XYZ file of C-alpha atoms in Angstrom:
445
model
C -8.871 26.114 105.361
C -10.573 25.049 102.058
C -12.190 21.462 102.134
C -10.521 19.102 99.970
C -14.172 18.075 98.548
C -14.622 21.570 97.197
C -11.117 21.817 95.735
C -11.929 18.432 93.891
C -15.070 19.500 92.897
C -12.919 22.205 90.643
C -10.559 19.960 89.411
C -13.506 17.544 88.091
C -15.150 20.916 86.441
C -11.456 21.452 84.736
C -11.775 17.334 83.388
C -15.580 17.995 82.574
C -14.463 20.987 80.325
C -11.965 19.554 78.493
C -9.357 21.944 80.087
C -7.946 18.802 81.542
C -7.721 15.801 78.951
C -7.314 12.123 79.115
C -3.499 11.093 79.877
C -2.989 15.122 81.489
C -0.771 14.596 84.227
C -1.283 16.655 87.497
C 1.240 18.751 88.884
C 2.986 16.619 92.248
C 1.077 16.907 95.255
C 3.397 19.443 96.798
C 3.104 21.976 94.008
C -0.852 21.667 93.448
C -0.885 22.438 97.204
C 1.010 25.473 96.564
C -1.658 26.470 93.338
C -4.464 25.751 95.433
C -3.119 27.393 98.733
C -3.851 24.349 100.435
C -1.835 21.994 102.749
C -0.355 19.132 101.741
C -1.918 16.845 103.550
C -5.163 18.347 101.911
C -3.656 17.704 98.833
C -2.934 14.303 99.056
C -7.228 13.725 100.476
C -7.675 15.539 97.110
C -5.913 13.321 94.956
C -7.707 10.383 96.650
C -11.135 12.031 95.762
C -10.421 12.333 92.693
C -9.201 8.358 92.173
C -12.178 7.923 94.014
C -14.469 9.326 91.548
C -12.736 7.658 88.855
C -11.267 10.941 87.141
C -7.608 10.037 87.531
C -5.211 7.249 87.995
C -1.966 7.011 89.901
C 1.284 5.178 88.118
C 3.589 4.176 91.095
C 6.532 6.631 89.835
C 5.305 8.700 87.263
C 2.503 10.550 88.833
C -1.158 11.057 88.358
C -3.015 11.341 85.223
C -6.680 12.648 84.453
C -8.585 8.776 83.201
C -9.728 8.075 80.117
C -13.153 7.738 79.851
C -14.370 4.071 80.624
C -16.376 2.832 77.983
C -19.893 1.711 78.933
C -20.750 -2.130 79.104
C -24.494 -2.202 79.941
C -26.128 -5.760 81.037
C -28.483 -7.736 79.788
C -31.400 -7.175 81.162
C -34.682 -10.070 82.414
C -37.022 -7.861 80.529
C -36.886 -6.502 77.199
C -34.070 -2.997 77.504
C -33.091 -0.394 75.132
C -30.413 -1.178 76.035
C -27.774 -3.410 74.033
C -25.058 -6.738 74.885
C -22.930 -7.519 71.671
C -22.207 -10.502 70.927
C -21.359 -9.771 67.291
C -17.973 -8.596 67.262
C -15.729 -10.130 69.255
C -12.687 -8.287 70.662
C -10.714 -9.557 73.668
C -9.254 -7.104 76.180
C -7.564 -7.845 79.428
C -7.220 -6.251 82.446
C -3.277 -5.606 82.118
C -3.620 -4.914 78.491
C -3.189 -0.738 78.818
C -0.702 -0.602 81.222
C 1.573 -2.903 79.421
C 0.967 -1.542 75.923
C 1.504 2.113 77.266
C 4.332 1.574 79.087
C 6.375 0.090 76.202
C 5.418 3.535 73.924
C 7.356 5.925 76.074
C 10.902 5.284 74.575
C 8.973 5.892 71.232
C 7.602 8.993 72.546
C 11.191 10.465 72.991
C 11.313 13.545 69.992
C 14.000 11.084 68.339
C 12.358 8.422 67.869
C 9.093 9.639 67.391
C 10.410 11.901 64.572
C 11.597 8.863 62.708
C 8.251 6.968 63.323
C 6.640 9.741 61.159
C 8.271 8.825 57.891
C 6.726 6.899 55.522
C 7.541 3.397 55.297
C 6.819 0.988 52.553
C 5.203 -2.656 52.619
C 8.122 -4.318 53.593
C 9.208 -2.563 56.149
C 12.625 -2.436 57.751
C 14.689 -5.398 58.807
C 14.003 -5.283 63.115
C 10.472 -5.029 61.981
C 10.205 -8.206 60.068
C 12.443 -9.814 62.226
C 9.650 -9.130 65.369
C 7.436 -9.855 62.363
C 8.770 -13.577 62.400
C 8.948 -13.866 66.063
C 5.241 -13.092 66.638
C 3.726 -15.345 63.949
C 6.250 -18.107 64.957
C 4.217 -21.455 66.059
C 4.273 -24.992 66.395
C 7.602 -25.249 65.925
C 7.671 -22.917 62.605
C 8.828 -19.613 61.915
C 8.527 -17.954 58.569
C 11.451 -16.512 56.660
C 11.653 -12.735 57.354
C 12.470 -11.642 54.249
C 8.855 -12.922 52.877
C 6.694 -10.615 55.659
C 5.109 -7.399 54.262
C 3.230 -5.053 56.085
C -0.544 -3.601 55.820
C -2.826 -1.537 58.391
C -4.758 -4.062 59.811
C -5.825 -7.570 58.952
C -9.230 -6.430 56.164
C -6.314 -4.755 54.543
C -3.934 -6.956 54.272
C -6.864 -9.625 53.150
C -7.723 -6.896 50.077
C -4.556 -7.002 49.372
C -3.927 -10.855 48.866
C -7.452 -10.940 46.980
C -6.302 -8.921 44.984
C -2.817 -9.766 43.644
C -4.338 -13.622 43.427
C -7.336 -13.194 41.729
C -8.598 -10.978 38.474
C -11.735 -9.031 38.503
C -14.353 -11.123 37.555
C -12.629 -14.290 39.402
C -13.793 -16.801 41.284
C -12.195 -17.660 45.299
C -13.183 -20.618 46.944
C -14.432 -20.086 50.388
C -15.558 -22.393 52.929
C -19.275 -22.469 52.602
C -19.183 -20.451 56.001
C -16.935 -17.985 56.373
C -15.887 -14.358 57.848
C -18.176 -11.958 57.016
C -15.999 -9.171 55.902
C -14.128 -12.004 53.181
C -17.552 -11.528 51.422
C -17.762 -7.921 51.445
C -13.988 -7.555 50.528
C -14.372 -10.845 47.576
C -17.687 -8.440 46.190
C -16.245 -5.091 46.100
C -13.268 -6.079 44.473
C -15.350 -8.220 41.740
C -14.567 -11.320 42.844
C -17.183 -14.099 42.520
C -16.756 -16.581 46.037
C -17.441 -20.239 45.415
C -18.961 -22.122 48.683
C -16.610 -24.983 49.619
C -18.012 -27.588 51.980
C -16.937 -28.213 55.232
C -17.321 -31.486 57.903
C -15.783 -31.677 61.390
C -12.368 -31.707 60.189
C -12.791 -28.255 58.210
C -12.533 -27.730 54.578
C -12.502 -30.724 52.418
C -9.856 -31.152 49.997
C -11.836 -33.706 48.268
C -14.385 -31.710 47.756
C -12.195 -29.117 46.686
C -10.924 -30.786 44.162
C -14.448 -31.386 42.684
C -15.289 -28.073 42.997
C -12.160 -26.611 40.875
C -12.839 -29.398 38.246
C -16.241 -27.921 37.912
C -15.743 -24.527 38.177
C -12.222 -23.192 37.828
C -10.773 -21.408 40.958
C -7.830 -19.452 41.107
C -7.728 -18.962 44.716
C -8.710 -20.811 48.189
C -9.355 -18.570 51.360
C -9.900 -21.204 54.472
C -9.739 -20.924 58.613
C -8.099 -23.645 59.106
C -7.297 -22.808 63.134
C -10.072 -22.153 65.372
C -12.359 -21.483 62.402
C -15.106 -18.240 62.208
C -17.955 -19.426 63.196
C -17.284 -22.859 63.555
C -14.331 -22.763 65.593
C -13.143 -26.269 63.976
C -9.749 -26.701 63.608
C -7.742 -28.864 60.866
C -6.044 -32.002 62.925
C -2.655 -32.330 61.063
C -3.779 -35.635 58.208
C -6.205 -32.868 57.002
C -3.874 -30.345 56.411
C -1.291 -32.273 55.181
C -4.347 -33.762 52.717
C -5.234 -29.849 52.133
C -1.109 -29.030 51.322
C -1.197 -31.939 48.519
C -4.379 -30.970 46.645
C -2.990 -27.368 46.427
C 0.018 -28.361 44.724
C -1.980 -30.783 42.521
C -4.600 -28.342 41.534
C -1.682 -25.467 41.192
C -3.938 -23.260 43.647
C -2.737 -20.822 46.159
C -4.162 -20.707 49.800
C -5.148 -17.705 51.510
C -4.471 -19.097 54.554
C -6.188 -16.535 57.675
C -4.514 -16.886 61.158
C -6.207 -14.205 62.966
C -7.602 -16.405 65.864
C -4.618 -18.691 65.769
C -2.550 -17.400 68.144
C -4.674 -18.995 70.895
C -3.702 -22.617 69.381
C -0.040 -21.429 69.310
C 0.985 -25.167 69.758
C -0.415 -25.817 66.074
C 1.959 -25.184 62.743
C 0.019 -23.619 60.115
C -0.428 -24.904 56.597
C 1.970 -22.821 55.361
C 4.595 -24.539 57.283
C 3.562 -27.537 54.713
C 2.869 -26.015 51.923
C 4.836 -22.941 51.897
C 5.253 -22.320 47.771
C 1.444 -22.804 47.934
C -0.212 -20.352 50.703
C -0.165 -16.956 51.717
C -0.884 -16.402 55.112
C -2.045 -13.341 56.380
C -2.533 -12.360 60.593
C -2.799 -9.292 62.465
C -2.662 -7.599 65.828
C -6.212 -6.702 66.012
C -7.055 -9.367 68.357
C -4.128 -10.162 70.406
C -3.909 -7.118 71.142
C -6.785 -4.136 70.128
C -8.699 -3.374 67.292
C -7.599 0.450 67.461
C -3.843 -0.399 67.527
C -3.523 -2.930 64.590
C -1.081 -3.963 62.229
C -1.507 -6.781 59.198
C 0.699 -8.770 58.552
C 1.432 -11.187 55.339
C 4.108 -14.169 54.501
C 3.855 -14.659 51.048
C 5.793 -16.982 48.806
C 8.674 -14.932 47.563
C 7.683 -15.525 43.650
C 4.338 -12.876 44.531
C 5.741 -10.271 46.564
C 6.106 -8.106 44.047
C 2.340 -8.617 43.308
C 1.216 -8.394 47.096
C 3.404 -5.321 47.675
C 2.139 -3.470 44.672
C -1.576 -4.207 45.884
C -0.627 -2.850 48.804
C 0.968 0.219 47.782
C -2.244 0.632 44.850
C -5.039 0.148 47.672
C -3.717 2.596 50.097
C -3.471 -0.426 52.658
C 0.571 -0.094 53.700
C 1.446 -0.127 57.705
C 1.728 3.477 59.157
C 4.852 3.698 60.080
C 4.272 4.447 63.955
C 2.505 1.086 64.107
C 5.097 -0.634 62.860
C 7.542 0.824 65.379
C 4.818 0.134 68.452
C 4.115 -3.509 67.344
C 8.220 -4.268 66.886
C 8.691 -2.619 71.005
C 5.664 -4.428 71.910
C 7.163 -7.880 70.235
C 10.976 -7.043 71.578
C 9.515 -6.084 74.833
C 7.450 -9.327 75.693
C 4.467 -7.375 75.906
C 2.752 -9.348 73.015
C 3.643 -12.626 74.474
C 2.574 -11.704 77.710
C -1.282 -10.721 76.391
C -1.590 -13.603 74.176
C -0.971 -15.789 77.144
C -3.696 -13.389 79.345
C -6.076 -13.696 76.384
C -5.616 -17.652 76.115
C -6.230 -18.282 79.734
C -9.394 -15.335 79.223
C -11.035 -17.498 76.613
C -10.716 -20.597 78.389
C -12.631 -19.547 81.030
C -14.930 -17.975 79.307
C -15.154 -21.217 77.376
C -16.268 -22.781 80.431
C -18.706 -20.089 81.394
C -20.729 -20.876 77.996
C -20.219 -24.509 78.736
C -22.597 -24.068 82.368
C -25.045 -21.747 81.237
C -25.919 -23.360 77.437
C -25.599 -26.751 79.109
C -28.339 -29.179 77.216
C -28.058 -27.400 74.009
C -26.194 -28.424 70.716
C -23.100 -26.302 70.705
C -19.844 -26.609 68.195
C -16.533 -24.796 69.635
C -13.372 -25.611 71.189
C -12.162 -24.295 74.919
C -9.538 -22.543 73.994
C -11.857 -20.361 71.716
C -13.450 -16.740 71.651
C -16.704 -17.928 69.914
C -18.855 -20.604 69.714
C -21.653 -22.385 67.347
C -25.008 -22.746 69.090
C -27.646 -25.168 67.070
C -30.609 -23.920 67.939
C -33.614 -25.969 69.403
C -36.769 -26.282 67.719
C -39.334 -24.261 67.329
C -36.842 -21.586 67.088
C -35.484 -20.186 63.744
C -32.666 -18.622 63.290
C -33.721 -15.398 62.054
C -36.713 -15.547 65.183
C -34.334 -16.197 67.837
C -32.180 -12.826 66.691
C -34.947 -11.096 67.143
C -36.461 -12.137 70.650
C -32.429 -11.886 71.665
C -32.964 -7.997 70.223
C -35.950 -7.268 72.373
C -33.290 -8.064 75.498
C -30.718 -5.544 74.562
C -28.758 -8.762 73.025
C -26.947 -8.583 70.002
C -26.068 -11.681 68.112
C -25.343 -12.511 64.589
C -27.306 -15.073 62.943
C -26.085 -18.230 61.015
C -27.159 -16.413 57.287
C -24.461 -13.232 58.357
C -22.187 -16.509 58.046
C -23.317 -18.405 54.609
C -21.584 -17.802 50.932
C -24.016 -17.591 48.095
C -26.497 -19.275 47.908
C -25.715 -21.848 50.471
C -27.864 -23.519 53.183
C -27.913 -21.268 56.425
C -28.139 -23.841 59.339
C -30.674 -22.954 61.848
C -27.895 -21.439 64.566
C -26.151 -18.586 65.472
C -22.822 -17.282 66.587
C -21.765 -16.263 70.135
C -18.724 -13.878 70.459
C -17.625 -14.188 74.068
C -14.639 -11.992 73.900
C -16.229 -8.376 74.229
C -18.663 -8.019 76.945
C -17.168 -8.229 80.580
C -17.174 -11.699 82.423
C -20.452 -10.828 84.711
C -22.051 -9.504 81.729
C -21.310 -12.085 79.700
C -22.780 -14.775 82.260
C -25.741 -12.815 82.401
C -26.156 -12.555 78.917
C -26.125 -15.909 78.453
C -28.241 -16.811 81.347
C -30.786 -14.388 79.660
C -30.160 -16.338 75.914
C -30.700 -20.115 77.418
C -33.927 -19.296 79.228
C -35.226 -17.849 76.021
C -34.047 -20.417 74.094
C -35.650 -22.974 76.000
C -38.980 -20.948 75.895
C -40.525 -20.707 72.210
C -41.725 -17.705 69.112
C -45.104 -18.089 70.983
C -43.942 -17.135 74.208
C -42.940 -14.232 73.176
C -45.986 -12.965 71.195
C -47.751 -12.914 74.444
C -45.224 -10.559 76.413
């Protein structure tokens, strides 16, 4: 009788070699025996070795399927590592997250429907699809009219897009003076010019605003105004209502970005105010996964000819399988039921950060993915990245942040959404001690 160690061992060779792939199923236990001339019962010890090992994974009721490969989430480390923590970009998972999003796909799967997911599909999509459209961008109490959502591949995209039906080549976009990285790498390849806008604890300024456009003429506004990047400020309602007016006195148009919104679902955006005004612009990268994204943008209906065409011109339209994944995943619940994972997942991660950067000056919100640490003296900004380096830590300094040539406050940005939970506490175990040692401290190690 063969041991059911050895009999694994080939069926590990078979995933090693690629002759087995992730998502393979395995035959049932009673026909492997049968290939294997083994009993079942030996069968069944073979399966568990192989769950064991972490090869494969068993679905109550559909079988057993050769894993995916688990992506690596090294810790930080006491002592300077090769090794590396990011705190940079900022994704949330949750531990439900792939069951629920695969399980929804297998009605799209079916040859039927997956043969009409192949066609092309334009930026507006089809009629279920903006509907779910509306449904998932739907808060405090406002939901935007379907037939004003178009469709783009992600949430960069569908930001090119906007920049570029709103403003010329050689234009000028106020920004808040700091802002999402990738809006200035977007603003410069596209030629336009982005004008710092200044910010207190209330977010943008329309005052200031105002100045600003009198000054130098803008013919756009791009603003956070829900759990902000970096700052993670959010507008109370006076301020946007405050923000609505001056756009309709200055005749400007808001690019208003929602990404991180979705974890202050309680909160109507500005659009819901100033709707002729603002375009606002979301996506599914972070409710859900950066590899399975969709953007999406309401637009007032006088520009979405303009949007759509920018769309179609940049190569930035939905594919069309997306589309038909995000409308199950909306219909189904499953998008609800993540957001609500991923709200309760920042919260306590929140509080994490709270315990371990206790005594030190730090802007966010608890219901928030990132926060703002001030840094102490006689650390600099630029230093402190650095020393954080030489731990295996990644994390993005307050300059990554600034528009032209404005101040860069002495601070830097923690993501807490990527690394897992015991990693994460680590990591910022590791960050406060050094942060409450100094440069000098270092140039002895």
């Amino acid at each position: 009788m063969r041991d059911y160690r050895s009999v694994a061992d080939e069926v590990a060779a078979e995933i090693r070699s690629g002759a087995l792939k992730p998502g393979d199923r395995l035959p049932p236990q009673r026909a492997f025996a049968r290939r294997y001339g083994i009993a079942n019962s030996t069968a069944t010890r073979v399966y568990q070795e192989l769950g064991r090992r972490g090869l494969t994974v068993g679905e109550v009721g559909r079988g057993t399927f050769v894993r995916a490969a688990a992506p690596t989430d090294p810790p930080a480390l006491g002592e300077p590592a090769g090794t590396r923590v990011d705190l940079e970009f900022n994704y949330p998972t949750v531990p439900e997250q792939p069951a629920l999003l695969a399980g929804s796909l297998e009605g799209l799967l079916r040859a039927d429907a997956f043969r009409a997911a192949l066609r092309p599909v334009g930026p507006a999509g089809h009629t279920a699809a903006r509907e779910a459209a509306a449904d998932l961008l739907t808060r405090g109490g406002w939901r935007p009219d379907p037939a004003r959502v178009l469709f783009a591949g992600n949430g960069r995209q569908a930001l090119s897009a906007v920049f570029a039906a709103l403003v010329p080549p050689g234009g000028r976009i106020g920004v808040e003076e700091l802002t999402y990285p990738v809006v200035k790498a977007i603003v410069g390849r596209l030629g336009i010019t982005p004008v710092p806008l200044p910010v207190d604890e209330e977010g943008l300024i329309p005052r200031a605003l105002a100045e600003t456009h009198r000054s130098t003429p803008l013919h756009a506004v791009y603003a956070q105004p829900v759990l902000h990047n970096p700052l993670s400020l959010t507008m109370p309602d006076p301020r946007k209502h405050e923000l609505a007016e001056q756009l309709r006195r200055l005749d400007l148009r808001l690019v208003e970005d929602t990404i991180w919104a979705f974890l202050r679902d309680e909160l109507p955006p500005v659009a819901a105010l100033a709707p002729e005004r603002t375009v606002l612009v979301d996506s599914l990268s972070k409710r859900l996964a950066p590899g399975l994204s969709l953007g999406y943008v309401v637009t007032p209906s006088p520009l979405l000819g303009d949007v759509a065409a920018a769309l179609r011109s940049g190569g930035w339209t939905a594919q069309h399988f997306n589309l038909e994944a995000a409308t199950r995943w909306q219909d189904e619940g499953v998008v609800r039921r993540l957001v609500r994972a991923k709200q309760r997942d920042a919260a306590a991660r929140q509080e994490m950060a709270a315990r371990r950067l206790t005594g030190f000056t730090v802007r966010t919100d608890p219901r928030s993915y990132h926060c703002w640490w001030q840094l102490p003296r006689p650390w600099r900004a630029d230093t402190f990245v650095a020393a954080a380096a030489r731990y295996g830590i990644g994390v993005p300094p307050a300059a990554a942040f600034t528009v032209g040539d404005a101040h860069a406050p002495n601070a830097v940005r923690l993501g807490l959404a990527t690394p897992a939970p015991e990693t994460l506490s680590t990591t910022l175990r590791t960050l406060a001690a050094l942060a409450r040692s100094t440069p000098d401290d270092m140039a002895t190690d």
